[in-house]
mmCIF file of C-alpha atoms and ligand atoms in Angstrom:
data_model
loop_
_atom_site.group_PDB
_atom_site.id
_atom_site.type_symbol
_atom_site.label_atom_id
_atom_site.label_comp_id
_atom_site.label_asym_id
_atom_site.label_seq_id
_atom_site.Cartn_x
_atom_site.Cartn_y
_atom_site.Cartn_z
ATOM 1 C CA UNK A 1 0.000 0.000 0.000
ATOM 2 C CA UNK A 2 0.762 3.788 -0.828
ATOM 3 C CA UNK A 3 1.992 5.472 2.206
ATOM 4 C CA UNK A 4 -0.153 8.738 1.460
ATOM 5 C CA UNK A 5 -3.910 8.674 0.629
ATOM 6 C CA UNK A 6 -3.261 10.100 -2.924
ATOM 7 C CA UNK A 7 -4.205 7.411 -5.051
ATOM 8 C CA UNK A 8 -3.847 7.314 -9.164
ATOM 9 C CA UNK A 9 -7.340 6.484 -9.982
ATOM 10 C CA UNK A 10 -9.020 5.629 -13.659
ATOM 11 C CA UNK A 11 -11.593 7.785 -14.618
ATOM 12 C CA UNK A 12 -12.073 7.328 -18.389
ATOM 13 C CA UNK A 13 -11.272 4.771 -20.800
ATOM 14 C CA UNK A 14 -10.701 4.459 -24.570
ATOM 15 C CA UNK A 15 -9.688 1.307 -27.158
ATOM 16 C CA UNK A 16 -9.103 1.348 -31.120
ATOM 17 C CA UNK A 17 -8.863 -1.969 -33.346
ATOM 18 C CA UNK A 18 -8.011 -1.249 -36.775
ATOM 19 C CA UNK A 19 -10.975 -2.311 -38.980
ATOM 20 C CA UNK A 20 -9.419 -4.938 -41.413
ATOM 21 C CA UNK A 21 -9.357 -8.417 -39.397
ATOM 22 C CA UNK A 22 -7.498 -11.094 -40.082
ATOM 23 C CA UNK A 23 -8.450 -14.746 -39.873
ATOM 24 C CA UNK A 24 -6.429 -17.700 -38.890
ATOM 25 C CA UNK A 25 -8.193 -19.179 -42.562
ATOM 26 C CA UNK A 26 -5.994 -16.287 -44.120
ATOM 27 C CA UNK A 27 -3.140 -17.797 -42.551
ATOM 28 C CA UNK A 28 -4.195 -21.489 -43.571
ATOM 29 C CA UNK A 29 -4.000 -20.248 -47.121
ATOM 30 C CA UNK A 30 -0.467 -18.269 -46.742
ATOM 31 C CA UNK A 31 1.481 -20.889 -44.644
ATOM 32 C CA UNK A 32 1.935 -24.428 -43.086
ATOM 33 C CA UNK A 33 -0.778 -24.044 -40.345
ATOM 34 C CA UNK A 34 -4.122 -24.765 -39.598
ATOM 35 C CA UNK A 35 -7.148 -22.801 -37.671
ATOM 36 C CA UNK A 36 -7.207 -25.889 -35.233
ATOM 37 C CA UNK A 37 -3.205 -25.791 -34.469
ATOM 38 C CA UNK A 38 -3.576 -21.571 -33.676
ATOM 39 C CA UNK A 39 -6.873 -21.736 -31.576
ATOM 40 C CA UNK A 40 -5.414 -25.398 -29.351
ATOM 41 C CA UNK A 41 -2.089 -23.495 -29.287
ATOM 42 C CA UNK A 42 -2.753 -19.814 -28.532
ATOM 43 C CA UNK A 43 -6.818 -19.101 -27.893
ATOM 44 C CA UNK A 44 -6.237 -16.694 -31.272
ATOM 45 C CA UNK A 45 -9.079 -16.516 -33.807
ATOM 46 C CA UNK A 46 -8.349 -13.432 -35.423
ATOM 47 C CA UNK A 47 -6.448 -9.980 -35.102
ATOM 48 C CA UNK A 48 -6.589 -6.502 -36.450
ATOM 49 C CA UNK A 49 -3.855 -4.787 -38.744
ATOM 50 C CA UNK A 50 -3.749 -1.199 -39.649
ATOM 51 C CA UNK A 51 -4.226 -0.011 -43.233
ATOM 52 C CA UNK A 52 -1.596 1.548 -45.190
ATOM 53 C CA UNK A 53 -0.927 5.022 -43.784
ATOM 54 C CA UNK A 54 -2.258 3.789 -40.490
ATOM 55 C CA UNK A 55 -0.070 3.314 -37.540
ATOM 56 C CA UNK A 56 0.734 3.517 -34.206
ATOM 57 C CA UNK A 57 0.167 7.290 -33.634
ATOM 58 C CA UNK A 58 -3.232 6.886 -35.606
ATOM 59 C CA UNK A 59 -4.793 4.167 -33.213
ATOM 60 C CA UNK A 60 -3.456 5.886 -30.753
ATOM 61 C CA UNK A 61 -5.443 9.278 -30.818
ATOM 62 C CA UNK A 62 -8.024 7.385 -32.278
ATOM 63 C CA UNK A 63 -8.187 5.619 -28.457
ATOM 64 C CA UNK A 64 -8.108 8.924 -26.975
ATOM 65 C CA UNK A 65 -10.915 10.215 -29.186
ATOM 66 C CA UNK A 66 -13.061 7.213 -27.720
ATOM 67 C CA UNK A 67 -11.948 8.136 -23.987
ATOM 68 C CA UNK A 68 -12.781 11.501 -24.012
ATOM 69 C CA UNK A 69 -15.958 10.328 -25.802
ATOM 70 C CA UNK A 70 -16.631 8.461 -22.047
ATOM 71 C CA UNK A 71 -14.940 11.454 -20.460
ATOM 72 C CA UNK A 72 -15.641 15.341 -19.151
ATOM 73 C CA UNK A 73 -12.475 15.909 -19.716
ATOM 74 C CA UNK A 74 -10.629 18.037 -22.660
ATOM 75 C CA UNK A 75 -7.721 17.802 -24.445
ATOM 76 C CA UNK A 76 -6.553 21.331 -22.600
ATOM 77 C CA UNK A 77 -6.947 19.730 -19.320
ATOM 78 C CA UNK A 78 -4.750 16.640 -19.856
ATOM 79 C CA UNK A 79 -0.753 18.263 -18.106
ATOM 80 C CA UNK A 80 1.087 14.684 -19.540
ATOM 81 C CA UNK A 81 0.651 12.085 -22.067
ATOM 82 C CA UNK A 82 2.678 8.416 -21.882
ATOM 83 C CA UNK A 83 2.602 6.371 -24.651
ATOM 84 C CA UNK A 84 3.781 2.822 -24.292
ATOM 85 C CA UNK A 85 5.042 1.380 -27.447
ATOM 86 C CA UNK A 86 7.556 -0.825 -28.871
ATOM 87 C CA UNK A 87 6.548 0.138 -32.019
ATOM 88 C CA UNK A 88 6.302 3.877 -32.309
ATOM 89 C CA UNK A 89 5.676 5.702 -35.879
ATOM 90 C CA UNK A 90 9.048 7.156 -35.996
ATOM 91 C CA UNK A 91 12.794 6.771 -33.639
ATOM 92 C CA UNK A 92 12.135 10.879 -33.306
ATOM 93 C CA UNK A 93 9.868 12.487 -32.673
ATOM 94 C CA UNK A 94 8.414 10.728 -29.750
ATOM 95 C CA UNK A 95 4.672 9.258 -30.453
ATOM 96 C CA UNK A 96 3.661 10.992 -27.520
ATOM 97 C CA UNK A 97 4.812 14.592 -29.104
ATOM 98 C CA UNK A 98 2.546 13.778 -32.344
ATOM 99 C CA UNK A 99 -0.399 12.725 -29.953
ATOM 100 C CA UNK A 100 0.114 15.636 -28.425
ATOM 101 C CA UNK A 101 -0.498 17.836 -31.450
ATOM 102 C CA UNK A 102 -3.106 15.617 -33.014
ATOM 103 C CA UNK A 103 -5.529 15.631 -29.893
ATOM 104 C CA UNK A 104 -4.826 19.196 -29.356
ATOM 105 C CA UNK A 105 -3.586 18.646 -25.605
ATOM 106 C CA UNK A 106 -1.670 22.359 -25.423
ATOM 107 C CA UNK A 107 -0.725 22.416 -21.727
ATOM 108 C CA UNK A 108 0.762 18.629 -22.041
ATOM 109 C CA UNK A 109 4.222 17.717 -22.101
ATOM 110 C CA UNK A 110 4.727 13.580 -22.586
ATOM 111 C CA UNK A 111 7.160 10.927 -23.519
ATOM 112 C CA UNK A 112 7.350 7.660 -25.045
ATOM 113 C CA UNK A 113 7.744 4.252 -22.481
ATOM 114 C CA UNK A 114 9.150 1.418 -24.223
ATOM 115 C CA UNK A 115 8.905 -2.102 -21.830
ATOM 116 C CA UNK A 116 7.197 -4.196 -24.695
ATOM 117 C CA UNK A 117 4.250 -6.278 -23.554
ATOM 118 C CA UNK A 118 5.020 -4.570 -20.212
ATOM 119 C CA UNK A 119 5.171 -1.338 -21.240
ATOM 120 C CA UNK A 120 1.186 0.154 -20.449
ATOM 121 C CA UNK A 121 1.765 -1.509 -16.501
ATOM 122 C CA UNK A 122 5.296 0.262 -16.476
ATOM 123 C CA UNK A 123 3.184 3.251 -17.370
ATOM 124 C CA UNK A 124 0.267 3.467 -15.176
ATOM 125 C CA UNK A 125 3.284 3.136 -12.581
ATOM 126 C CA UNK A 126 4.987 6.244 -13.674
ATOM 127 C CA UNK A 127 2.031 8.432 -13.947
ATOM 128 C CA UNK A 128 0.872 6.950 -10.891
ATOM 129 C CA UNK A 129 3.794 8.754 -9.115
ATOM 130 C CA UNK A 130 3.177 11.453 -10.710
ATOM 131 C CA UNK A 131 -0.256 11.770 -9.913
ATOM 132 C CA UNK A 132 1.372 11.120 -6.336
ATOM 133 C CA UNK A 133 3.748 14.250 -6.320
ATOM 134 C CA UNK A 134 0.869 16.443 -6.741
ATOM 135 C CA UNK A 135 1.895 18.300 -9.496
ATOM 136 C CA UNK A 136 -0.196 16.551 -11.820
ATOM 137 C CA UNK A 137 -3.797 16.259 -11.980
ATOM 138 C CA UNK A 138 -4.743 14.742 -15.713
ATOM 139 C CA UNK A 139 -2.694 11.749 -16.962
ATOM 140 C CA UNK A 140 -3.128 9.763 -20.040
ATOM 141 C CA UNK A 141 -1.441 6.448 -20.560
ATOM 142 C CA UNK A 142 -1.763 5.258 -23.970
ATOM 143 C CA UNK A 143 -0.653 1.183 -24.817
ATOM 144 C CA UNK A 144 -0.526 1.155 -28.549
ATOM 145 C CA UNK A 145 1.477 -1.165 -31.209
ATOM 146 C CA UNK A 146 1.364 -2.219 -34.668
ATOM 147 C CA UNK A 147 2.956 -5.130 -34.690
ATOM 148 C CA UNK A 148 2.062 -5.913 -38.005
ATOM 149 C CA UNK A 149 5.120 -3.371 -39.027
ATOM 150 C CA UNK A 150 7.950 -5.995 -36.806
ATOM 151 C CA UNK A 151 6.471 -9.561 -37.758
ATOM 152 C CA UNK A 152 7.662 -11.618 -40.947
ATOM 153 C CA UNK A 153 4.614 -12.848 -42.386
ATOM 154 C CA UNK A 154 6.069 -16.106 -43.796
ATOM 155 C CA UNK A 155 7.813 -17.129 -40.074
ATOM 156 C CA UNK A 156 4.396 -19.350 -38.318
ATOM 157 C CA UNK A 157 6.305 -19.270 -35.147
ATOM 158 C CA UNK A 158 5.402 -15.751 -34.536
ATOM 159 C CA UNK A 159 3.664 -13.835 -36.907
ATOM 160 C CA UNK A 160 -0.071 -15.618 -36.138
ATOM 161 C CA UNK A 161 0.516 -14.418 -32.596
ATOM 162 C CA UNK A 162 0.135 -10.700 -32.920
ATOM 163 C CA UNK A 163 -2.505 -8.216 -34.046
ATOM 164 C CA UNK A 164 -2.348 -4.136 -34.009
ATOM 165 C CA UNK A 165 -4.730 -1.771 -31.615
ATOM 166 C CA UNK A 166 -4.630 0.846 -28.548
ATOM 167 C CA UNK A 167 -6.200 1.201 -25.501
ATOM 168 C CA UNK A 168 -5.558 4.796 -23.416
ATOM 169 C CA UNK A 169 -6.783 5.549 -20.307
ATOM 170 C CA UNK A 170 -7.016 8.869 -17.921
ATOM 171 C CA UNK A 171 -6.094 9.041 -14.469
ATOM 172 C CA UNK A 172 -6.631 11.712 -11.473
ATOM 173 C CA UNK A 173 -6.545 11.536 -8.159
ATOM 174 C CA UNK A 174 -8.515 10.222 -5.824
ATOM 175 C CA UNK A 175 -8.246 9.788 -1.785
ATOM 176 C CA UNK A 176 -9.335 6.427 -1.241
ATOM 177 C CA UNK A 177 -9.812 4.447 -5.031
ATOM 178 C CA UNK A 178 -7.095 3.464 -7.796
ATOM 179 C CA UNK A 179 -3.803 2.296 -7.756
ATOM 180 C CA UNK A 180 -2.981 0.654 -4.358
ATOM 181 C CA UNK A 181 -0.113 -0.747 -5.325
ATOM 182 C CA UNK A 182 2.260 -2.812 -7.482
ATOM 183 C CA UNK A 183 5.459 -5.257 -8.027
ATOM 184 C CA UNK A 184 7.469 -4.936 -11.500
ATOM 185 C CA UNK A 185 10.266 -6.453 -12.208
ATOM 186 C CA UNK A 186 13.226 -6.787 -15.131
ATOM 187 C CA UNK A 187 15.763 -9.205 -16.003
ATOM 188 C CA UNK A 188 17.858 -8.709 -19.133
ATOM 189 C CA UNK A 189 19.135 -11.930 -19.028
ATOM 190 C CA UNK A 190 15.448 -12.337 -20.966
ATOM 191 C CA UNK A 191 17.191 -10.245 -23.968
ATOM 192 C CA UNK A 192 17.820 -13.429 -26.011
ATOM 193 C CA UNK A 193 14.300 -15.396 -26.328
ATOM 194 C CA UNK A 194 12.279 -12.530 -27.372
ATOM 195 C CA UNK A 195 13.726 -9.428 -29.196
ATOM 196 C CA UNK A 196 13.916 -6.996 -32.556
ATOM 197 C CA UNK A 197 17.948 -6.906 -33.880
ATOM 198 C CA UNK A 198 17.635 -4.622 -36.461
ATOM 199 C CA UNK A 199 17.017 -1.079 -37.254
ATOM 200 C CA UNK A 200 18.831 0.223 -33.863
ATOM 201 C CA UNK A 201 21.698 1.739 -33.408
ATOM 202 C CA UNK A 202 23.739 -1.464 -32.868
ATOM 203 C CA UNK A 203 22.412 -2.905 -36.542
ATOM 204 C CA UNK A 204 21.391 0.172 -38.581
ATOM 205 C CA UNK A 205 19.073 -0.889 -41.315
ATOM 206 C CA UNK A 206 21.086 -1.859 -44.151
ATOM 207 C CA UNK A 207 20.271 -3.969 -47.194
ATOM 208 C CA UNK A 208 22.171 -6.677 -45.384
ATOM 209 C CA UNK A 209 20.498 -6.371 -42.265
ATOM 210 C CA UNK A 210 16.847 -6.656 -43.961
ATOM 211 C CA UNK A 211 17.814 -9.602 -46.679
ATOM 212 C CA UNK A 212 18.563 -10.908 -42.760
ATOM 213 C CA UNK A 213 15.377 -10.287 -41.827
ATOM 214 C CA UNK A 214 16.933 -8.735 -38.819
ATOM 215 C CA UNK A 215 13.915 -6.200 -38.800
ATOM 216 C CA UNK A 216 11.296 -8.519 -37.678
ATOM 217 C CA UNK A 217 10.039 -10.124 -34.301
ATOM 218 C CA UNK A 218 12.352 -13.142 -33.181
ATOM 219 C CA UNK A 219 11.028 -15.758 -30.508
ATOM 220 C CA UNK A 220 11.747 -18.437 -28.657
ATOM 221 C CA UNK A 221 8.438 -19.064 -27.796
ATOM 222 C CA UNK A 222 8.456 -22.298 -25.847
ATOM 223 C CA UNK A 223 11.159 -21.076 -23.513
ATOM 224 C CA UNK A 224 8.909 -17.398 -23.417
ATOM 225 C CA UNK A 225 5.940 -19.630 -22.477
ATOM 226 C CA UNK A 226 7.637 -21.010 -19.138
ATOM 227 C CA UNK A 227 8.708 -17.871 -17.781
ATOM 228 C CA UNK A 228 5.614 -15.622 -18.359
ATOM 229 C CA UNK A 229 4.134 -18.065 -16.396
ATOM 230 C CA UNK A 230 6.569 -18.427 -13.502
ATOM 231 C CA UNK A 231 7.240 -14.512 -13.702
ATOM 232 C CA UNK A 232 3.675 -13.779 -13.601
ATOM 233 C CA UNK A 233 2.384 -16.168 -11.095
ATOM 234 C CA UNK A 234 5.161 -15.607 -8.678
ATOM 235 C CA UNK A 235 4.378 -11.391 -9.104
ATOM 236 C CA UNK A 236 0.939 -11.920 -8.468
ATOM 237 C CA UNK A 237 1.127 -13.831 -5.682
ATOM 238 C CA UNK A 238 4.038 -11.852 -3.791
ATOM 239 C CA UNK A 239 1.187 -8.686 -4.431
ATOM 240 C CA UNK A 240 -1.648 -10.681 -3.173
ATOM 241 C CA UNK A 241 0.201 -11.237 -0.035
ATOM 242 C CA UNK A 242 1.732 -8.220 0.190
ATOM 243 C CA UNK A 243 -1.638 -6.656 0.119
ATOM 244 C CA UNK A 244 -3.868 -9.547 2.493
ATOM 245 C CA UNK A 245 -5.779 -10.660 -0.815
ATOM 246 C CA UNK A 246 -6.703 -14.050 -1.004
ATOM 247 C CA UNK A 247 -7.678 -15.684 -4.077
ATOM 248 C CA UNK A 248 -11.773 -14.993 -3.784
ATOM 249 C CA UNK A 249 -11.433 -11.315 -2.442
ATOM 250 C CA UNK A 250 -10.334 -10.906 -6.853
ATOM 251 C CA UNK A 251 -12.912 -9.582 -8.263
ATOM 252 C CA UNK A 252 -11.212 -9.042 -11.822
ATOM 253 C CA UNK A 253 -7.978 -10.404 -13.335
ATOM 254 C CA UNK A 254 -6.766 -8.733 -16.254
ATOM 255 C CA UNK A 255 -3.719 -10.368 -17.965
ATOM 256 C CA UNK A 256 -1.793 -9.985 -20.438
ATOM 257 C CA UNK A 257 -3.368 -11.470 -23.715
ATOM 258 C CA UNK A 258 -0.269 -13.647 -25.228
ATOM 259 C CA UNK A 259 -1.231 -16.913 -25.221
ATOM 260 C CA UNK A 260 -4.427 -18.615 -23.720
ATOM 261 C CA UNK A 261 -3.022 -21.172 -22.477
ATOM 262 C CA UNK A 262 -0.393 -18.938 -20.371
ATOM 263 C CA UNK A 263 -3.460 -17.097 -18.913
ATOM 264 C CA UNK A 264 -5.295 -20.948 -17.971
ATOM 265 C CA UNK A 265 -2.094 -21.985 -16.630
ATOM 266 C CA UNK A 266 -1.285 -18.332 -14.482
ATOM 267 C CA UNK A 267 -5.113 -18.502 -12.975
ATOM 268 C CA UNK A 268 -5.127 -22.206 -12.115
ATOM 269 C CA UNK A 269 -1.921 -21.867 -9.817
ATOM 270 C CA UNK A 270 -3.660 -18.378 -8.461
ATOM 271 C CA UNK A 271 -6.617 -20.455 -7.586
ATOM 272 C CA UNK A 272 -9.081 -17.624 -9.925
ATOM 273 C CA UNK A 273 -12.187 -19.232 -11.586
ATOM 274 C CA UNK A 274 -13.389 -18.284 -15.020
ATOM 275 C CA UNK A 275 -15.417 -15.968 -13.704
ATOM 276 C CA UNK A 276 -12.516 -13.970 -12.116
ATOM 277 C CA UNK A 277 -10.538 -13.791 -15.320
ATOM 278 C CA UNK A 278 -10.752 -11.351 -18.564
ATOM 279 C CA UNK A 279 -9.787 -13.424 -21.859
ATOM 280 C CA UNK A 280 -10.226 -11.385 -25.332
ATOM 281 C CA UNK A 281 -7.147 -12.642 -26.777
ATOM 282 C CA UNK A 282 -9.775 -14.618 -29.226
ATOM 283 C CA UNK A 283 -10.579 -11.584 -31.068
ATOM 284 C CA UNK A 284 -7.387 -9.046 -30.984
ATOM 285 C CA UNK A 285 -4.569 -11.974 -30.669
ATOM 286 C CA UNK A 286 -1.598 -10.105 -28.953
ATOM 287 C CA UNK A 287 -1.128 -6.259 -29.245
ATOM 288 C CA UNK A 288 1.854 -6.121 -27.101
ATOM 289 C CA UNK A 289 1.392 -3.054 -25.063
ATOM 290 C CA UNK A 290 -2.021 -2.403 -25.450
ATOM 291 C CA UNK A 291 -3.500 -5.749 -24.746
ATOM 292 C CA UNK A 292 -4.412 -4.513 -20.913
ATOM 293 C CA UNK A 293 -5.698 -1.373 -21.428
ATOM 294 C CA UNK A 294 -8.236 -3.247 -23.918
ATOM 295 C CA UNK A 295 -9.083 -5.716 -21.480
ATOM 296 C CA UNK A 296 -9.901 -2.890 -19.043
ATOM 297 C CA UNK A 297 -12.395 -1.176 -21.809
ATOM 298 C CA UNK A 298 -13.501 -4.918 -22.925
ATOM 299 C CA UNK A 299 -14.049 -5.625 -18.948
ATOM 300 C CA UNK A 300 -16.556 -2.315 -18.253
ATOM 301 C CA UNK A 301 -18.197 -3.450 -21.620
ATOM 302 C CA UNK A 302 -18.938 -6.606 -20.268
ATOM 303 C CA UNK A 303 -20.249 -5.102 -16.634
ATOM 304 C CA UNK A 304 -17.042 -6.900 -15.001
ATOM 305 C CA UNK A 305 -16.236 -4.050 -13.036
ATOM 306 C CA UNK A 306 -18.346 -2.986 -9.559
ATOM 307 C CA UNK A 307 -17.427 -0.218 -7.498
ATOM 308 C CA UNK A 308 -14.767 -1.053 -4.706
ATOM 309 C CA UNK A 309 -13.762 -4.536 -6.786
ATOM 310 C CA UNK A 310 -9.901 -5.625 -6.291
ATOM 311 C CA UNK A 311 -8.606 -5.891 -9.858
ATOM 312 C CA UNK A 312 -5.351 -6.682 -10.442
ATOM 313 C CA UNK A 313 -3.257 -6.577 -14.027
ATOM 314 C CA UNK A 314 -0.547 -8.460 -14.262
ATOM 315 C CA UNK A 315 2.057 -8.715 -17.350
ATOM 316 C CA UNK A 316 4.896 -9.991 -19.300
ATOM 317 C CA UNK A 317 7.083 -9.753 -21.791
ATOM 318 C CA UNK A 318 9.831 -8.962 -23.985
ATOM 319 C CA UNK A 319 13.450 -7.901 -21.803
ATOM 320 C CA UNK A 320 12.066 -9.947 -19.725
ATOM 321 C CA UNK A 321 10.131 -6.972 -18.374
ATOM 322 C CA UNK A 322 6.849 -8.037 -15.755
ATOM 323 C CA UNK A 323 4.742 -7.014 -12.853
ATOM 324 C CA UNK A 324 1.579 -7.120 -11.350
ATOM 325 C CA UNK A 325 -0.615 -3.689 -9.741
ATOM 326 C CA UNK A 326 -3.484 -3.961 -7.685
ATOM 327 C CA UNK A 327 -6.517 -1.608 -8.200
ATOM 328 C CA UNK A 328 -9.407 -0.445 -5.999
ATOM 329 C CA UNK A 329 -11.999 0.079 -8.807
ATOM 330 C CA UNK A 330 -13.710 3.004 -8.507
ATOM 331 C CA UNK A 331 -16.984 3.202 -10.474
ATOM 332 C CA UNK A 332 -19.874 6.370 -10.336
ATOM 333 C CA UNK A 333 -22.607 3.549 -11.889
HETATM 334 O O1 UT7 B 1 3.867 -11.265 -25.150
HETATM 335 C C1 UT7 B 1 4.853 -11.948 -24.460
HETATM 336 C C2 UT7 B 1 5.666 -12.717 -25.356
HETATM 337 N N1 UT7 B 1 5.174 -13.847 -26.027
HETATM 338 C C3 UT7 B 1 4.647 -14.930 -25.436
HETATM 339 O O2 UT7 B 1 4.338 -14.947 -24.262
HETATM 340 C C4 UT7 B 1 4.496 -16.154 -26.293
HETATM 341 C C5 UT7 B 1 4.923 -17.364 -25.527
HETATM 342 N N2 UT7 B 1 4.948 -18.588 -26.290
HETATM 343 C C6 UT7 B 1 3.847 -19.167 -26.871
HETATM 344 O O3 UT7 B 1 2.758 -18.615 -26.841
HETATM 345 C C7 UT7 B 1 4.010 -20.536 -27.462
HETATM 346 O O4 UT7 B 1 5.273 -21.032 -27.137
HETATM 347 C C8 UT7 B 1 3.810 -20.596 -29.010
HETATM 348 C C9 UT7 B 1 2.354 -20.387 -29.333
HETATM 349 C C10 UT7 B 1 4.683 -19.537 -29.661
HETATM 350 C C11 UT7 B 1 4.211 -21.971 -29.518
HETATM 351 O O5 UT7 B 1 3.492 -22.978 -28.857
HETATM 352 P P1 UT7 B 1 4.228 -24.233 -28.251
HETATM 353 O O6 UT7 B 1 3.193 -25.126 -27.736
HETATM 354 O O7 UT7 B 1 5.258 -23.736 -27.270
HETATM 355 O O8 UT7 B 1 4.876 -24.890 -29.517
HETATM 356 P P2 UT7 B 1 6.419 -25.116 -29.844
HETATM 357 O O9 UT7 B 1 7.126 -23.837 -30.016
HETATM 358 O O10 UT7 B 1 6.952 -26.073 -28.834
HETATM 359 O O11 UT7 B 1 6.309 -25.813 -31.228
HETATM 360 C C12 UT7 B 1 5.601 -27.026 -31.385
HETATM 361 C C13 UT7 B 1 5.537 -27.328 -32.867
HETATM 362 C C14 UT7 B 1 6.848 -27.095 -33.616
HETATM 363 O O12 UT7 B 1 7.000 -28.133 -34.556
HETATM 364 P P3 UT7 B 1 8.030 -29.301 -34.298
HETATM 365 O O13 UT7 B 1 9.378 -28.652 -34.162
HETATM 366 O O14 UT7 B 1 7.567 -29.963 -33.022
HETATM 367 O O15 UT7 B 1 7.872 -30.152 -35.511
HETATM 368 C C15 UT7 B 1 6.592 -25.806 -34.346
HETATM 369 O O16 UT7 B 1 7.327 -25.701 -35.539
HETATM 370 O O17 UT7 B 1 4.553 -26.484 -33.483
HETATM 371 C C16 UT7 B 1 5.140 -25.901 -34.647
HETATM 372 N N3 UT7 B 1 4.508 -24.616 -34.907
HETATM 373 C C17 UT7 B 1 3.416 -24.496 -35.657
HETATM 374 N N4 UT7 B 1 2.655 -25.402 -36.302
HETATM 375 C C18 UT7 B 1 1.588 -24.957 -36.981
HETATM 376 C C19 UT7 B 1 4.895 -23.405 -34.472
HETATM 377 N N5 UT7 B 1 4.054 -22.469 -34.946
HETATM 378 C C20 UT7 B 1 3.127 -23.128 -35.690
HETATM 379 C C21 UT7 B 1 2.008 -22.716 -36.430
HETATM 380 N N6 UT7 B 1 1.269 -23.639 -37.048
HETATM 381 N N7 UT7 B 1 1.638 -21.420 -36.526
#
């Protein structure tokens, strides 16, 4: 728990999925794979992908059009804007700087957060403190990718795992609901199952370096698999205890949408029904940082969220970066 009773709290929330889906029978057609090998495997049955011209700055402030659609707030009331990406439009400027502009946000300074599938938990962290200090009152957090820029669309190992979208949400204080607390964690040792070597500064892009294909997404999925559940099991429970929660005072998990299988496997070992878990990786597959914030929206869509219900996200991925927070939901309904 916070030692002071300023708490980060969510007040609006916002999503984007880009309109063209596709279908694992698109795959089926493309590559060595079947529907029945992605949905046993992975939960997936589709994902979005941006159209050309579209990308991460687009869904993005399209996310934040939908939040302020659910909001009182304005764009001039909103002092800092995070965006969490591992895929932003450009190296420079930041995504958050071209948000900025686009939504019109004149008072807001902002920076990009990059932590991978991590990165929107990282955020709500960091704004939470600052939300904390009391210098700032209207927060947004953005998780956006397009990872249909990074994948190779003729490697099956990774590119049926990933979709495109955004979720954003606001936060403001509040003396008694939001963000109680939370665990997050690194490791770099991590670096070499899951990771992007091209188009840095350590492999500029080159026409070596792409005939590589050092410019996509490379996994090692299996050995992933086994620590996103040990890292986020382990989180979760150090949280729960750290906070007296036992397994039925969870009203709402929310976890990070990679694999369904990784979710089944995290909630049977935390002892959470069906009931107490938030699965949508059917329909979006894995957007990387904006797969929470999305469950969030998806989760007040479906009525999942009461006033004063524990919620707790929990995350991992690529570094290894992963954590877990624990929210007091607050709710006007
Ligand atoms: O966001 C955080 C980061 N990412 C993750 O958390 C992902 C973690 N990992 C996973 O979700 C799973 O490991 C995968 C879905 C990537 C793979 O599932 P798996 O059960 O671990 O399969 P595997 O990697 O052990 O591969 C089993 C077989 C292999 O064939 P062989 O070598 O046994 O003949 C793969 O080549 O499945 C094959 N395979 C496929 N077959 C049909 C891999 N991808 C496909 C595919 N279609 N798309």
């Amino acid at each position: 728990m916070k030692p002071n009773s300023i708490y980060a709290n969510i007040t609006a929330v916002g999503k984007y999925l880009p309109e063209s889906i596709i279908t694992n029978q698109h795959f089926e057609t493309e590559l060595d794979t079947s529907d029945d090998w992605i949905v046993s495997r992975t939960g997936i049955k589709q994902r979005h992908k941006v159209s050309n011209g579209q990308a991460s700055v687009y869904m993005a402030v399209k996310a934040v059009e939908d939040l302020f659609r659910n909001s009182n707030v304005s764009s001039g009331d909103i002092d800092s804007i995070i965006v969490c990406t591992i895929t932003p439009d450009m190296f420079f400027p930041s995504c958050a700087c071209l948000v900025q502009k686009e939504i019109g946000a004149n008072k807001a300074w902002g920076f990009d957060l990059s932590a991978a599938c991590s990165g929107f938990v990282f955020g709500l962290e960091t704004a939470s403190n600052m939300i904390q200090s009391g210098n700032y009152k209207k927060i947004i957090v953005i998780g956006v990718d397009t990872m249909s820029s990074i994948l190779d669309y003729t490697d099956r190992n990774t590119c049926i795992l990933f979709g495109d979208g955004a979720g954003a949400v606001l936060l403001e204080s509040n003396s008694t609901h939001g963000i109680m607390d939370s665990i997050l964690k690194v490791d770099g040792n991590g670096g070499d199952y899951l990771y992007m070597p091209g188009g840095g500064s350590l492999n500029p892009t080159t026409e070596k370096t792409i005939a590589n294909k050092l410019h996509y997404v490379k996994q090692d999925g299996a050995n992933v698999f086994k620590r996103a559940v040990k890292g986020m099991t382990n989180v979760t429970l150090e949280l729960m205890s750290r906070n007296q929660l036992s397994s039925n005072e969870i009203d709402l998990f929310i976890p990070h949408q990679a694999n369904k299988r990784i979710i089944e496997s995290v909630a049977n070992k935390l002892n959470l029904n069906d009931e107490q878990v938030l699965i949508n990786i059917d329909k979006y597959a894995n957007t990387t940082a904006a797969t929470i914030p999305i469950g969030i929206h998806d989760a007040i869509n479906r009525k999942k969220l009461k006033h004063n219900d524990n919620l707790i996200l929990s995350t991992f991925g690529a570094g290894f970066t992963w954590g877990s927070m624990y929210i007091k939901w607050n709710s006007d309904d």
